[in-house]
Amino acid sequence: MTQTMEQTETPTRSHEPIEKVSIVISKGSLEGIYPGLIMANGARMEGIEANVFFTFFGLDAITRGKQAKVKVATVGNPGLHMPTLAGAIPGVSALVTKKFASEMEKIDIPPIPEFIEMISDSGGALYGCQATVDMFGLDLEDFVPQVDEVITVGEFYEKSAGGQIIFT
Amino acid sequence: MSTVTYAGTPVEVDSEGFLEDPAQWNEEIAAQIAAENGVGELNERHWMVVNYMRESFLENGEAPSIRTLGKASGVQIKELYELFPKGPAKLAAKVAGIPKPRGCI
């Protein structure tokens, strides 16, 4: 019995500290964008290298004129515990977003434009997704100046080499 | 908790090397912590951050966020990371002899 146990035992893994993360932000709602930004900034705070790749509606977080207009999704969002029809009333999404923003400000979480600047200033790299940019007919000029490059998915994997990838 | 000797003074530190009692801190201790944690020799800019960190903690009972540090310490975020590449809030707190900041921002 002891012998069998020894044979099936998994090898001990060393718990090396994380040195690099590449975070994908794919959603365009406030609650879809913030977790990735908080994780990227948190990585830099720990001295961990951080890349952020914005794809699909996640691109709104770095798009001029759109980044300050990101809202909480009040329809189809069971986490809010709000009747779907109430969430659909004009102005409700803006109101809920305002409430979130003031709560976040209290705990020192910045608005999206400032957060993007913070991550860039702290050495995090910001990338737009080539496929989405092509699909929406955008180019690098449509993004805030903190965006380093528009890259393909292949380039994203190259840049992620040696680190962890987190999809949000 | 364990006791280590910095600059000839025995001080209590937690498992990550943060001082348990900010009152045990002095500038020589700060210099040694900085040297041992990859910060190197402390210059005037480092001191601005470290002093702000310490004063803010002694006043409010908690360490400032990196956002506040960038806005109020007199050193902006970009430079904070140049001064403390392995994490400005965490390292400045350690050098300042205050507990590790627990905020997510």
Short mmCIF file of N, CA and C in Angstrom, two decimals, chain B:
data_model
loop_
_atom_site.label_atom_id
_atom_site.label_comp_id
_atom_site.label_asym_id
_atom_site.label_seq_id
_atom_site.Cartn_x
_atom_site.Cartn_y
_atom_site.Cartn_z
N MET B 1 6.67 36.76 13.71
CA MET B 1 7.45 37.93 14.12
C MET B 1 8.85 37.49 14.52
N SER B 2 9.85 38.24 14.09
CA SER B 2 11.21 37.91 14.51
C SER B 2 11.98 39.22 14.77
N THR B 3 13.15 39.04 15.34
CA THR B 3 13.95 40.22 15.64
C THR B 3 15.17 40.24 14.73
N VAL B 4 15.42 41.35 14.10
CA VAL B 4 16.64 41.49 13.30
C VAL B 4 17.37 42.76 13.75
N THR B 5 18.64 42.82 13.41
CA THR B 5 19.40 43.99 13.82
C THR B 5 19.69 44.87 12.61
N TYR B 6 19.17 46.08 12.63
CA TYR B 6 19.43 47.04 11.56
C TYR B 6 20.23 48.19 12.17
N ALA B 7 21.32 48.52 11.52
CA ALA B 7 22.15 49.64 11.94
C ALA B 7 22.44 49.58 13.45
N GLY B 8 22.71 48.37 13.93
CA GLY B 8 23.08 48.20 15.32
C GLY B 8 21.92 48.18 16.30
N THR B 9 20.69 48.34 15.79
CA THR B 9 19.51 48.36 16.66
C THR B 9 18.67 47.11 16.41
N PRO B 10 18.37 46.34 17.46
CA PRO B 10 17.46 45.21 17.24
C PRO B 10 16.03 45.70 17.06
N VAL B 11 15.36 45.25 15.99
CA VAL B 11 13.96 45.66 15.75
C VAL B 11 13.11 44.43 15.45
N GLU B 12 11.81 44.53 15.76
CA GLU B 12 10.88 43.45 15.48
C GLU B 12 10.35 43.62 14.06
N VAL B 13 10.37 42.53 13.29
CA VAL B 13 9.81 42.60 11.93
C VAL B 13 8.82 41.46 11.71
N ASP B 14 7.90 41.63 10.74
CA ASP B 14 6.98 40.55 10.40
C ASP B 14 7.66 39.58 9.43
N SER B 15 6.90 38.59 8.95
CA SER B 15 7.51 37.55 8.12
C SER B 15 8.07 38.09 6.79
N GLU B 16 7.59 39.27 6.37
CA GLU B 16 8.10 39.83 5.12
C GLU B 16 9.13 40.94 5.35
N GLY B 17 9.49 41.16 6.60
CA GLY B 17 10.52 42.14 6.90
C GLY B 17 10.04 43.55 7.16
N PHE B 18 8.72 43.73 7.32
CA PHE B 18 8.19 45.06 7.65
C PHE B 18 8.27 45.27 9.16
N LEU B 19 8.69 46.47 9.56
CA LEU B 19 8.81 46.77 10.99
C LEU B 19 7.45 46.63 11.69
N GLU B 20 7.46 45.99 12.85
CA GLU B 20 6.22 45.83 13.61
C GLU B 20 5.85 47.13 14.32
N ASP B 21 6.88 47.86 14.74
CA ASP B 21 6.62 49.08 15.49
C ASP B 21 7.31 50.27 14.81
N PRO B 22 6.51 51.13 14.16
CA PRO B 22 7.11 52.27 13.45
C PRO B 22 7.99 53.15 14.34
N ALA B 23 7.75 53.08 15.66
CA ALA B 23 8.53 53.91 16.59
C ALA B 23 9.99 53.45 16.69
N GLN B 24 10.26 52.20 16.29
CA GLN B 24 11.63 51.69 16.37
C GLN B 24 12.50 52.17 15.20
N TRP B 25 11.86 52.85 14.25
CA TRP B 25 12.52 53.26 13.01
C TRP B 25 13.44 54.47 13.18
N ASN B 26 14.51 54.49 12.42
CA ASN B 26 15.29 55.72 12.26
C ASN B 26 15.90 55.73 10.85
N GLU B 27 16.57 56.81 10.50
CA GLU B 27 17.05 56.95 9.12
C GLU B 27 18.13 55.95 8.73
N GLU B 28 18.93 55.54 9.72
CA GLU B 28 19.98 54.54 9.41
C GLU B 28 19.33 53.20 9.10
N ILE B 29 18.26 52.88 9.86
CA ILE B 29 17.52 51.64 9.60
C ILE B 29 16.94 51.69 8.19
N ALA B 30 16.37 52.83 7.84
CA ALA B 30 15.79 53.00 6.50
C ALA B 30 16.83 52.73 5.42
N ALA B 31 18.01 53.29 5.60
CA ALA B 31 19.06 53.13 4.60
C ALA B 31 19.44 51.66 4.44
N GLN B 32 19.50 50.95 5.56
CA GLN B 32 19.88 49.54 5.47
C GLN B 32 18.78 48.70 4.82
N ILE B 33 17.52 48.97 5.17
CA ILE B 33 16.41 48.24 4.55
C ILE B 33 16.43 48.48 3.03
N ALA B 34 16.66 49.73 2.64
CA ALA B 34 16.70 50.08 1.21
C ALA B 34 17.80 49.30 0.50
N ALA B 35 18.97 49.26 1.11
CA ALA B 35 20.09 48.56 0.49
C ALA B 35 19.80 47.07 0.36
N GLU B 36 19.17 46.49 1.37
CA GLU B 36 18.91 45.05 1.35
C GLU B 36 17.75 44.65 0.45
N ASN B 37 16.93 45.64 0.04
CA ASN B 37 15.77 45.30 -0.78
C ASN B 37 15.87 45.80 -2.22
N GLY B 38 17.09 45.99 -2.66
CA GLY B 38 17.30 46.34 -4.06
C GLY B 38 16.97 47.78 -4.42
N VAL B 39 16.76 48.63 -3.43
CA VAL B 39 16.45 50.04 -3.73
C VAL B 39 17.75 50.81 -3.92
N GLY B 40 18.80 50.35 -3.27
CA GLY B 40 20.09 51.02 -3.38
C GLY B 40 20.20 52.18 -2.41
N GLU B 41 21.10 53.10 -2.73
CA GLU B 41 21.31 54.24 -1.85
C GLU B 41 20.15 55.21 -1.98
N LEU B 42 19.65 55.70 -0.86
CA LEU B 42 18.48 56.60 -0.89
C LEU B 42 18.91 58.01 -1.25
N ASN B 43 18.28 58.55 -2.31
CA ASN B 43 18.56 59.94 -2.66
C ASN B 43 17.42 60.83 -2.16
N GLU B 44 17.51 62.09 -2.50
CA GLU B 44 16.53 63.08 -2.04
C GLU B 44 15.10 62.72 -2.48
N ARG B 45 14.97 62.19 -3.71
CA ARG B 45 13.64 61.82 -4.24
C ARG B 45 13.07 60.62 -3.48
N HIS B 46 13.93 59.63 -3.19
CA HIS B 46 13.47 58.49 -2.39
C HIS B 46 12.93 58.99 -1.05
N TRP B 47 13.70 59.90 -0.45
CA TRP B 47 13.31 60.41 0.88
C TRP B 47 11.97 61.14 0.86
N MET B 48 11.71 61.84 -0.25
CA MET B 48 10.42 62.54 -0.37
C MET B 48 9.28 61.53 -0.24
N VAL B 49 9.44 60.41 -0.94
CA VAL B 49 8.40 59.37 -0.94
C VAL B 49 8.32 58.69 0.43
N VAL B 50 9.48 58.33 0.95
CA VAL B 50 9.53 57.62 2.23
C VAL B 50 8.95 58.49 3.36
N ASN B 51 9.35 59.74 3.38
CA ASN B 51 8.83 60.64 4.42
C ASN B 51 7.33 60.85 4.30
N TYR B 52 6.86 61.00 3.04
CA TYR B 52 5.43 61.20 2.84
C TYR B 52 4.66 59.97 3.32
N MET B 53 5.18 58.82 2.95
CA MET B 53 4.57 57.54 3.33
C MET B 53 4.44 57.43 4.84
N ARG B 54 5.52 57.75 5.51
CA ARG B 54 5.58 57.62 6.96
C ARG B 54 4.65 58.61 7.66
N GLU B 55 4.71 59.87 7.20
CA GLU B 55 3.85 60.90 7.80
C GLU B 55 2.38 60.55 7.60
N SER B 56 2.07 60.10 6.39
CA SER B 56 0.69 59.77 6.06
C SER B 56 0.20 58.61 6.94
N PHE B 57 1.06 57.63 7.14
CA PHE B 57 0.67 56.50 7.99
C PHE B 57 0.48 56.94 9.44
N LEU B 58 1.40 57.72 9.95
CA LEU B 58 1.32 58.14 11.35
C LEU B 58 0.09 59.02 11.58
N GLU B 59 -0.33 59.74 10.52
CA GLU B 59 -1.48 60.60 10.64
C GLU B 59 -2.80 59.84 10.49
N ASN B 60 -2.87 58.97 9.47
CA ASN B 60 -4.14 58.31 9.15
C ASN B 60 -4.25 56.86 9.61
N GLY B 61 -3.15 56.29 10.05
CA GLY B 61 -3.19 54.89 10.47
C GLY B 61 -3.17 53.90 9.32
N GLU B 62 -3.06 54.41 8.08
CA GLU B 62 -2.86 53.49 6.96
C GLU B 62 -1.97 54.10 5.89
N ALA B 63 -1.34 53.23 5.13
CA ALA B 63 -0.44 53.71 4.09
C ALA B 63 -1.25 54.23 2.91
N PRO B 64 -0.79 55.28 2.23
CA PRO B 64 -1.53 55.79 1.07
C PRO B 64 -1.49 54.82 -0.11
N SER B 65 -2.49 54.92 -0.99
CA SER B 65 -2.51 54.11 -2.21
C SER B 65 -1.46 54.66 -3.16
N ILE B 66 -1.16 53.87 -4.17
CA ILE B 66 -0.18 54.32 -5.16
C ILE B 66 -0.70 55.57 -5.90
N ARG B 67 -2.01 55.64 -6.05
CA ARG B 67 -2.63 56.80 -6.72
C ARG B 67 -2.39 58.07 -5.90
N THR B 68 -2.65 57.96 -4.59
CA THR B 68 -2.44 59.10 -3.71
C THR B 68 -0.95 59.46 -3.64
N LEU B 69 -0.14 58.43 -3.58
CA LEU B 69 1.31 58.64 -3.54
C LEU B 69 1.76 59.46 -4.75
N GLY B 70 1.24 59.09 -5.93
CA GLY B 70 1.58 59.78 -7.17
C GLY B 70 1.09 61.22 -7.19
N LYS B 71 -0.03 61.48 -6.51
CA LYS B 71 -0.60 62.82 -6.54
C LYS B 71 -0.06 63.73 -5.45
N ALA B 72 0.25 63.14 -4.28
CA ALA B 72 0.52 63.99 -3.12
C ALA B 72 1.95 63.95 -2.58
N SER B 73 2.75 62.97 -3.02
CA SER B 73 4.08 62.87 -2.41
C SER B 73 5.08 63.83 -3.05
N GLY B 74 4.69 64.39 -4.21
CA GLY B 74 5.62 65.26 -4.92
C GLY B 74 6.42 64.49 -5.96
N VAL B 75 6.23 63.17 -6.00
CA VAL B 75 6.89 62.33 -7.00
C VAL B 75 5.80 61.62 -7.79
N GLN B 76 5.78 61.78 -9.11
CA GLN B 76 4.71 61.18 -9.90
C GLN B 76 4.94 59.69 -10.15
N ILE B 77 3.86 59.03 -10.61
CA ILE B 77 3.89 57.57 -10.71
C ILE B 77 5.06 57.02 -11.53
N LYS B 78 5.33 57.64 -12.67
CA LYS B 78 6.42 57.15 -13.52
C LYS B 78 7.74 57.11 -12.73
N GLU B 79 8.02 58.20 -12.04
CA GLU B 79 9.26 58.27 -11.27
C GLU B 79 9.24 57.36 -10.06
N LEU B 80 8.06 57.17 -9.47
CA LEU B 80 7.95 56.25 -8.32
C LEU B 80 8.48 54.87 -8.71
N TYR B 81 8.11 54.44 -9.92
CA TYR B 81 8.55 53.12 -10.38
C TYR B 81 10.03 53.11 -10.76
N GLU B 82 10.57 54.28 -11.11
CA GLU B 82 12.01 54.34 -11.38
C GLU B 82 12.78 54.25 -10.06
N LEU B 83 12.23 54.89 -9.03
CA LEU B 83 12.90 54.90 -7.72
C LEU B 83 12.78 53.54 -7.01
N PHE B 84 11.60 52.93 -7.17
CA PHE B 84 11.33 51.64 -6.50
C PHE B 84 10.79 50.65 -7.53
N PRO B 85 11.65 50.12 -8.39
CA PRO B 85 11.17 49.30 -9.51
C PRO B 85 10.37 48.06 -9.09
N LYS B 86 10.66 47.52 -7.95
CA LYS B 86 9.97 46.30 -7.54
C LYS B 86 8.68 46.58 -6.76
N GLY B 87 8.10 47.75 -6.93
CA GLY B 87 6.84 48.07 -6.26
C GLY B 87 6.98 49.22 -5.30
N PRO B 88 6.63 50.45 -5.75
CA PRO B 88 6.85 51.65 -4.94
C PRO B 88 6.12 51.65 -3.59
N ALA B 89 4.83 51.31 -3.57
CA ALA B 89 4.08 51.42 -2.32
C ALA B 89 4.64 50.46 -1.28
N LYS B 90 4.85 49.23 -1.73
CA LYS B 90 5.33 48.18 -0.84
C LYS B 90 6.74 48.50 -0.31
N LEU B 91 7.64 48.85 -1.23
CA LEU B 91 9.03 49.09 -0.82
C LEU B 91 9.20 50.37 -0.02
N ALA B 92 8.47 51.43 -0.42
CA ALA B 92 8.58 52.68 0.33
C ALA B 92 8.05 52.49 1.75
N ALA B 93 7.02 51.68 1.89
CA ALA B 93 6.47 51.41 3.22
C ALA B 93 7.49 50.65 4.07
N LYS B 94 8.15 49.70 3.45
CA LYS B 94 9.15 48.92 4.16
C LYS B 94 10.29 49.81 4.64
N VAL B 95 10.77 50.66 3.72
CA VAL B 95 11.87 51.57 4.06
C VAL B 95 11.41 52.58 5.12
N ALA B 96 10.13 52.96 5.05
CA ALA B 96 9.60 53.96 5.99
C ALA B 96 9.27 53.36 7.36
N GLY B 97 9.43 52.06 7.48
CA GLY B 97 9.21 51.43 8.78
C GLY B 97 7.75 51.32 9.19
N ILE B 98 6.86 51.26 8.19
CA ILE B 98 5.43 51.13 8.50
C ILE B 98 4.92 49.80 7.94
N PRO B 99 3.72 49.33 8.36
CA PRO B 99 3.24 48.03 7.88
C PRO B 99 3.00 48.00 6.37
N LYS B 100 3.00 46.81 5.82
CA LYS B 100 2.78 46.63 4.38
C LYS B 100 1.39 47.14 3.99
N PRO B 101 1.32 48.00 2.94
CA PRO B 101 0.01 48.50 2.53
C PRO B 101 -0.86 47.33 2.04
N ARG B 102 -2.14 47.34 2.46
CA ARG B 102 -2.99 46.23 2.10
C ARG B 102 -4.01 46.57 0.99
N GLY B 103 -3.99 47.78 0.49
CA GLY B 103 -4.95 48.15 -0.54
C GLY B 103 -4.66 47.47 -1.87
N CYS B 104 -5.72 47.38 -2.73
CA CYS B 104 -5.55 46.76 -4.05
C CYS B 104 -5.13 47.78 -5.10
N ILE B 105 -5.15 49.05 -4.72
CA ILE B 105 -4.85 50.09 -5.71
C ILE B 105 -3.57 50.82 -5.33
#
